[in-house]
């Protein structure tokens, strides 16, 4: 239920998340998925003052964390739709990227969602992988004061 609230009515995001959750029934995976969805929702609420229907609608690039526990982010910088043939060759899916099943390098296109009814539209994201920057924050040591 919480995931649905954070997705805020995005049909494609809902399909991506549902597909990933159907493929992995681990409680740990579902918690990581909720955490990532919540992080994206909060980040874009902070930037735009309200949650967009989809993070990539209000910005040139949307940064989506991978759900596999790594420190990598997938930036989505373009989305488009094409009419695809029913028996067309399979493309790497956005779900595979986010769940850690595939690790592409450089810029690449992924299948976000494919319609199962004619005219069989495929929704494609243009993406690039990034590592999250390392934290420069050092733990401060508490000093004992001598009185």
XYZ file of N, CA and C in Angstrom:
441
model
N 0.824 -1.192 0.000
C 0.000 0.000 0.000
C 0.869 1.256 0.000
N 1.943 1.253 0.809
C 2.819 2.417 0.866
C 3.468 2.671 -0.487
N 3.844 1.590 -1.180
C 4.489 1.760 -2.485
C 3.566 2.484 -3.447
N 2.298 2.117 -3.450
C 1.334 2.749 -4.345
C 1.230 4.245 -4.070
N 1.274 4.628 -2.804
C 1.207 6.050 -2.457
C 2.417 6.808 -2.992
N 3.605 6.212 -2.859
C 4.826 6.876 -3.325
C 4.907 6.932 -4.850
N 4.283 5.978 -5.553
C 4.313 5.984 -7.024
C 3.364 7.028 -7.598
N 2.402 7.473 -6.805
C 1.545 8.600 -7.156
C 0.862 8.466 -8.518
N 0.363 7.286 -8.835
C -0.417 7.115 -10.054
C 0.366 6.906 -11.332
N 1.668 6.733 -11.253
C 2.463 6.521 -12.465
C 2.261 5.094 -12.962
N 1.628 4.950 -14.118
C 1.312 3.645 -14.690
C 2.574 2.857 -15.019
N 3.519 3.494 -15.676
C 4.745 2.791 -16.065
C 5.563 2.424 -14.828
N 5.716 3.346 -13.887
C 6.455 3.041 -12.658
C 5.774 1.903 -11.897
N 4.459 1.903 -11.853
C 3.718 0.827 -11.186
C 3.976 -0.521 -11.823
N 4.008 -0.563 -13.144
C 4.291 -1.814 -13.851
C 5.722 -2.281 -13.629
N 6.666 -1.344 -13.612
C 8.071 -1.694 -13.376
C 8.221 -2.306 -11.985
N 7.660 -1.644 -10.976
C 7.774 -2.124 -9.599
C 7.054 -3.462 -9.435
N 5.846 -3.588 -9.970
C 5.091 -4.840 -9.848
C 5.852 -6.004 -10.468
N 6.462 -5.783 -11.607
C 7.237 -6.836 -12.266
C 8.422 -7.275 -11.412
N 9.116 -6.310 -10.816
C 10.263 -6.650 -9.965
C 9.812 -7.407 -8.719
N 8.728 -6.984 -8.111
C 8.259 -7.630 -6.888
C 7.744 -9.041 -7.161
N 7.109 -9.251 -8.322
C 6.638 -10.589 -8.685
C 7.790 -11.572 -8.860
N 8.953 -11.059 -9.254
C 10.089 -11.948 -9.512
C 10.911 -12.244 -8.259
N 10.632 -11.583 -7.141
C 11.420 -11.793 -5.929
C 10.531 -11.581 -4.700
N 10.184 -12.668 -4.028
C 9.281 -12.590 -2.880
C 10.000 -12.390 -1.549
N 11.284 -12.114 -1.586
C 12.064 -11.902 -0.370
C 11.602 -10.628 0.347
N 11.386 -10.741 1.652
C 10.979 -9.582 2.456
C 12.058 -8.501 2.393
N 13.317 -8.921 2.438
C 14.435 -7.969 2.371
C 14.389 -7.181 1.058
N 14.136 -7.870 -0.050
C 14.062 -7.203 -1.355
C 12.900 -6.214 -1.388
N 11.749 -6.613 -0.857
C 10.588 -5.731 -0.853
C 10.853 -4.491 -0.002
N 11.565 -4.661 1.122
C 11.915 -3.500 1.957
C 12.854 -2.558 1.216
N 13.852 -3.141 0.518
C 14.773 -2.299 -0.257
C 14.021 -1.567 -1.357
N 13.067 -2.240 -1.999
C 12.268 -1.609 -3.047
C 11.480 -0.435 -2.473
N 10.827 -0.645 -1.335
C 10.070 0.436 -0.692
C 10.990 1.592 -0.324
N 12.154 1.282 0.210
C 13.120 2.316 0.592
C 13.553 3.145 -0.617
N 13.826 2.483 -1.743
C 14.245 3.199 -2.958
C 13.118 4.057 -3.516
N 11.905 3.512 -3.527
C 10.753 4.264 -4.033
C 10.516 5.492 -3.155
N 10.623 5.306 -1.847
C 10.438 6.413 -0.906
C 11.512 7.479 -1.115
N 12.765 7.044 -1.308
C 13.869 7.988 -1.538
C 13.630 8.828 -2.788
N 13.225 8.173 -3.881
C 12.964 8.903 -5.130
C 11.813 9.881 -4.932
N 10.739 9.439 -4.273
C 9.584 10.301 -4.030
C 9.966 11.529 -3.208
N 10.739 11.311 -2.138
C 11.142 12.427 -1.284
C 12.097 13.371 -2.000
N 13.010 12.822 -2.794
C 13.971 13.661 -3.512
C 13.244 14.593 -4.477
N 12.277 14.063 -5.229
C 11.598 14.897 -6.210
C 10.565 15.811 -5.571
N 10.019 15.434 -4.419
C 9.146 16.356 -3.680
C 9.953 17.547 -3.201
N 11.170 17.288 -2.731
C 12.051 18.353 -2.250
C 12.451 19.284 -3.396
N 12.792 18.713 -4.545
C 13.257 19.521 -5.682
C 12.120 20.338 -6.285
N 10.950 19.708 -6.478
C 9.868 20.374 -7.208
C 8.744 20.899 -6.326
N 8.771 20.608 -5.039
C 7.718 21.069 -4.152
C 6.487 20.185 -4.179
N 6.431 19.257 -5.098
C 5.340 18.292 -5.190
C 5.865 17.100 -5.970
N 5.287 15.956 -5.713
C 5.747 14.753 -6.409
C 5.178 14.743 -7.821
N 6.028 14.666 -8.841
C 5.514 14.565 -10.204
C 4.904 13.184 -10.418
N 4.081 13.038 -11.443
C 3.495 11.736 -11.750
C 4.608 10.729 -12.011
N 5.621 11.138 -12.727
C 6.810 10.320 -12.957
C 8.015 11.218 -12.762
N 9.079 10.747 -12.117
C 10.227 11.613 -11.841
C 10.839 12.221 -13.089
N 10.768 11.527 -14.224
C 11.410 12.027 -15.433
C 10.567 13.055 -16.174
N 9.349 13.379 -15.694
C 8.508 14.345 -16.387
C 8.921 15.791 -16.140
N 9.482 16.093 -14.984
C 9.777 17.481 -14.635
C 11.246 17.835 -14.665
N 12.069 16.976 -15.160
C 13.497 17.233 -15.123
C 14.167 16.650 -16.353
N 15.343 17.135 -16.642
C 16.072 16.589 -17.778
C 16.629 15.211 -17.463
N 16.971 14.966 -16.198
C 17.474 13.664 -15.784
C 16.860 13.275 -14.455
N 16.432 12.034 -14.367
C 15.940 11.492 -13.105
C 16.938 10.450 -12.635
N 17.318 10.514 -11.369
C 18.267 9.552 -10.809
C 17.499 8.541 -9.965
N 17.545 7.281 -10.383
C 16.815 6.216 -9.719
C 17.831 5.236 -9.127
N 17.795 4.994 -7.805
C 18.757 4.059 -7.206
C 18.435 2.617 -7.583
N 19.471 1.787 -7.665
C 19.261 0.358 -7.907
C 18.755 -0.278 -6.619
N 17.906 -1.274 -6.742
C 17.278 -1.897 -5.587
C 18.117 -3.064 -5.057
N 19.242 -3.347 -5.662
C 20.048 -4.500 -5.253
C 20.991 -4.193 -4.095
N 20.889 -3.022 -3.498
C 21.723 -2.675 -2.356
C 23.049 -2.036 -2.728
N 23.327 -1.872 -4.014
C 24.583 -1.236 -4.433
C 24.458 0.281 -4.315
N 25.552 0.966 -4.531
C 25.555 2.432 -4.469
C 25.425 3.034 -5.866
N 24.875 2.293 -6.798
C 24.752 2.773 -8.172
C 23.372 3.373 -8.410
N 23.370 4.377 -9.279
C 22.134 5.028 -9.680
C 22.015 4.952 -11.191
N 20.792 4.817 -11.650
C 20.520 4.833 -13.082
C 19.891 6.185 -13.392
N 20.520 6.952 -14.268
C 19.906 8.225 -14.647
C 19.114 8.012 -15.928
N 17.862 8.442 -15.890
C 16.978 8.368 -17.051
C 16.939 9.768 -17.634
N 17.471 9.925 -18.852
C 17.529 11.261 -19.427
C 16.619 11.431 -20.634
N 15.919 10.387 -21.046
C 14.981 10.497 -22.161
C 14.024 9.313 -22.092
N 12.790 9.524 -22.510
C 11.854 8.411 -22.648
C 11.037 8.627 -23.906
N 10.728 7.533 -24.578
C 9.959 7.616 -25.818
C 9.221 6.313 -26.035
N 8.280 6.325 -26.968
C 7.538 5.103 -27.269
C 7.697 4.756 -28.736
N 7.654 3.458 -29.010
C 7.730 2.968 -30.383
C 6.655 1.904 -30.560
N 6.244 1.684 -31.791
C 5.351 0.573 -32.084
C 6.245 -0.617 -32.370
N 6.027 -1.708 -31.643
C 6.893 -2.872 -31.814
C 6.092 -4.072 -32.284
N 6.755 -4.938 -33.019
C 6.126 -6.164 -33.497
C 5.997 -7.143 -32.334
N 4.981 -7.991 -32.370
C 4.721 -8.942 -31.293
C 5.899 -9.888 -31.054
N 6.543 -10.389 -32.104
C 7.617 -11.360 -31.950
C 9.007 -10.747 -31.992
N 9.108 -9.477 -31.739
C 10.379 -8.748 -31.805
C 11.378 -9.248 -30.759
N 12.666 -9.110 -31.053
C 13.726 -9.542 -30.134
C 13.593 -8.836 -28.785
N 13.941 -9.550 -27.734
C 13.843 -9.003 -26.383
C 14.920 -7.955 -26.132
N 14.555 -6.949 -25.378
C 15.455 -5.888 -24.953
C 15.686 -6.038 -23.461
N 16.793 -5.537 -22.965
C 17.019 -5.502 -21.521
C 15.941 -4.608 -20.916
N 15.367 -5.047 -19.801
C 14.293 -4.271 -19.182
C 14.830 -3.379 -18.063
N 14.083 -2.337 -17.771
C 14.437 -1.429 -16.682
C 14.435 -2.184 -15.351
N 13.536 -3.167 -15.218
C 13.487 -3.978 -14.011
C 14.809 -4.714 -13.804
N 15.383 -5.261 -14.870
C 16.657 -5.983 -14.766
C 17.783 -5.048 -14.337
N 17.738 -3.809 -14.803
C 18.760 -2.826 -14.425
C 18.632 -2.492 -12.940
N 17.409 -2.164 -12.493
C 17.204 -1.743 -11.106
C 17.440 -2.864 -10.102
N 17.096 -4.091 -10.472
C 17.255 -5.203 -9.528
C 18.671 -5.754 -9.510
N 19.527 -5.298 -10.421
C 20.923 -5.730 -10.422
C 21.199 -6.935 -11.288
N 20.213 -7.393 -12.043
C 20.403 -8.553 -12.910
C 21.326 -8.276 -14.084
N 21.387 -7.033 -14.518
C 22.214 -6.629 -15.657
C 22.965 -5.365 -15.264
N 24.241 -5.282 -15.632
C 25.039 -4.088 -15.339
C 25.650 -3.558 -16.633
N 24.921 -2.692 -17.331
C 25.464 -2.110 -18.563
C 26.412 -0.952 -18.257
N 27.214 -0.601 -19.224
C 28.138 0.527 -19.090
C 27.821 1.556 -20.164
N 28.134 2.817 -19.873
C 27.886 3.882 -20.838
C 26.408 4.181 -20.952
N 26.031 4.774 -22.059
C 24.628 5.105 -22.302
C 23.963 3.925 -22.999
N 22.705 3.679 -22.660
C 21.996 2.525 -23.203
C 20.493 2.781 -23.157
N 19.744 2.026 -23.929
C 18.287 2.076 -23.927
C 17.758 0.804 -23.278
N 16.682 0.940 -22.513
C 16.049 -0.212 -21.872
C 14.545 -0.158 -22.093
N 13.934 -1.314 -22.049
C 12.490 -1.414 -22.168
C 11.866 -1.123 -20.810
N 11.059 -0.076 -20.730
C 10.370 0.255 -19.483
C 9.090 -0.568 -19.363
N 8.333 -0.655 -20.454
C 7.080 -1.402 -20.439
C 6.648 -1.669 -21.870
N 6.064 -2.845 -22.094
C 5.542 -3.190 -23.420
C 4.063 -3.520 -23.284
N 3.254 -2.878 -24.111
C 1.818 -3.125 -24.116
C 1.542 -4.546 -24.606
N 0.546 -5.196 -24.021
C 0.184 -6.549 -24.449
C -1.013 -6.557 -25.393
N -1.505 -5.367 -25.744
C -2.622 -5.264 -26.687
C -2.196 -4.408 -27.878
N -2.790 -4.665 -29.056
C -2.423 -3.862 -30.234
C -2.655 -2.391 -29.958
N -1.842 -1.494 -30.422
C -0.761 -1.648 -31.404
C 0.597 -1.996 -30.802
N 0.650 -2.589 -29.623
C 1.892 -3.091 -29.011
C 2.972 -2.024 -28.882
N 2.649 -0.933 -28.211
C 3.651 0.103 -27.964
C 4.691 -0.396 -26.966
N 5.920 0.007 -27.181
C 6.999 -0.238 -26.224
C 7.469 1.117 -25.730
N 7.612 1.243 -24.425
C 8.076 2.485 -23.821
C 9.532 2.288 -23.425
N 10.390 3.110 -23.973
C 11.835 2.961 -23.855
C 12.412 4.110 -23.037
N 13.354 3.795 -22.154
C 14.108 4.805 -21.413
C 15.536 4.813 -21.929
N 16.083 6.003 -22.137
C 17.512 6.164 -22.420
C 18.175 6.439 -21.079
N 19.188 5.651 -20.745
C 19.766 5.683 -19.397
C 21.286 5.715 -19.414
N 21.831 5.942 -18.223
C 23.268 5.850 -17.991
C 23.465 5.488 -16.517
N 24.419 4.595 -16.241
C 24.697 4.181 -14.864
C 25.721 5.108 -14.227
N 25.551 5.357 -12.919
C 26.474 6.191 -12.147
C 26.694 5.547 -10.791
N 27.857 5.747 -10.236
C 28.123 5.352 -8.848
C 27.799 6.550 -7.973
N 27.202 6.289 -6.819
C 26.934 7.371 -5.873
C 28.268 7.877 -5.351
N 28.400 9.186 -5.166
C 29.669 9.725 -4.660
C 29.953 9.214 -3.253
N 31.224 8.991 -2.985
C 31.641 8.556 -1.650
C 31.449 9.703 -0.670
N 31.072 9.387 0.522
C 30.854 10.401 1.549
C 32.191 10.891 2.091
N 32.350 12.206 2.193
C 33.571 12.801 2.726
C 33.462 13.079 4.223
N 32.317 12.768 4.779
C 32.094 13.064 6.188
C 32.902 12.086 7.038
N 33.692 12.631 7.928
C 34.472 11.799 8.837
C 33.830 11.863 10.211
N 33.937 10.761 10.907
C 33.374 10.733 12.257
C 34.194 11.643 13.154
N 33.492 12.480 13.864
C 34.175 13.375 14.797
C 34.443 12.622 16.091
N 35.626 12.782 16.579
C 35.986 12.145 17.840
C 35.663 13.098 18.982
N 35.113 12.539 19.995
C 34.848 13.364 21.175
C 36.097 13.361 22.037
N 36.475 14.514 22.454
C 37.672 14.648 23.289
C 37.257 14.771 24.745
N 38.035 14.118 25.565
C 37.779 14.241 27.001
C 38.378 15.558 27.468
N 37.588 16.302 28.161
C 38.105 17.581 28.667
C 38.709 17.371 30.050
N 39.827 17.987 30.269
C 40.485 17.865 31.581
C 40.186 19.126 32.377
N 39.595 18.941 33.514
C 39.239 20.085 34.361
C 40.182 20.221 35.490
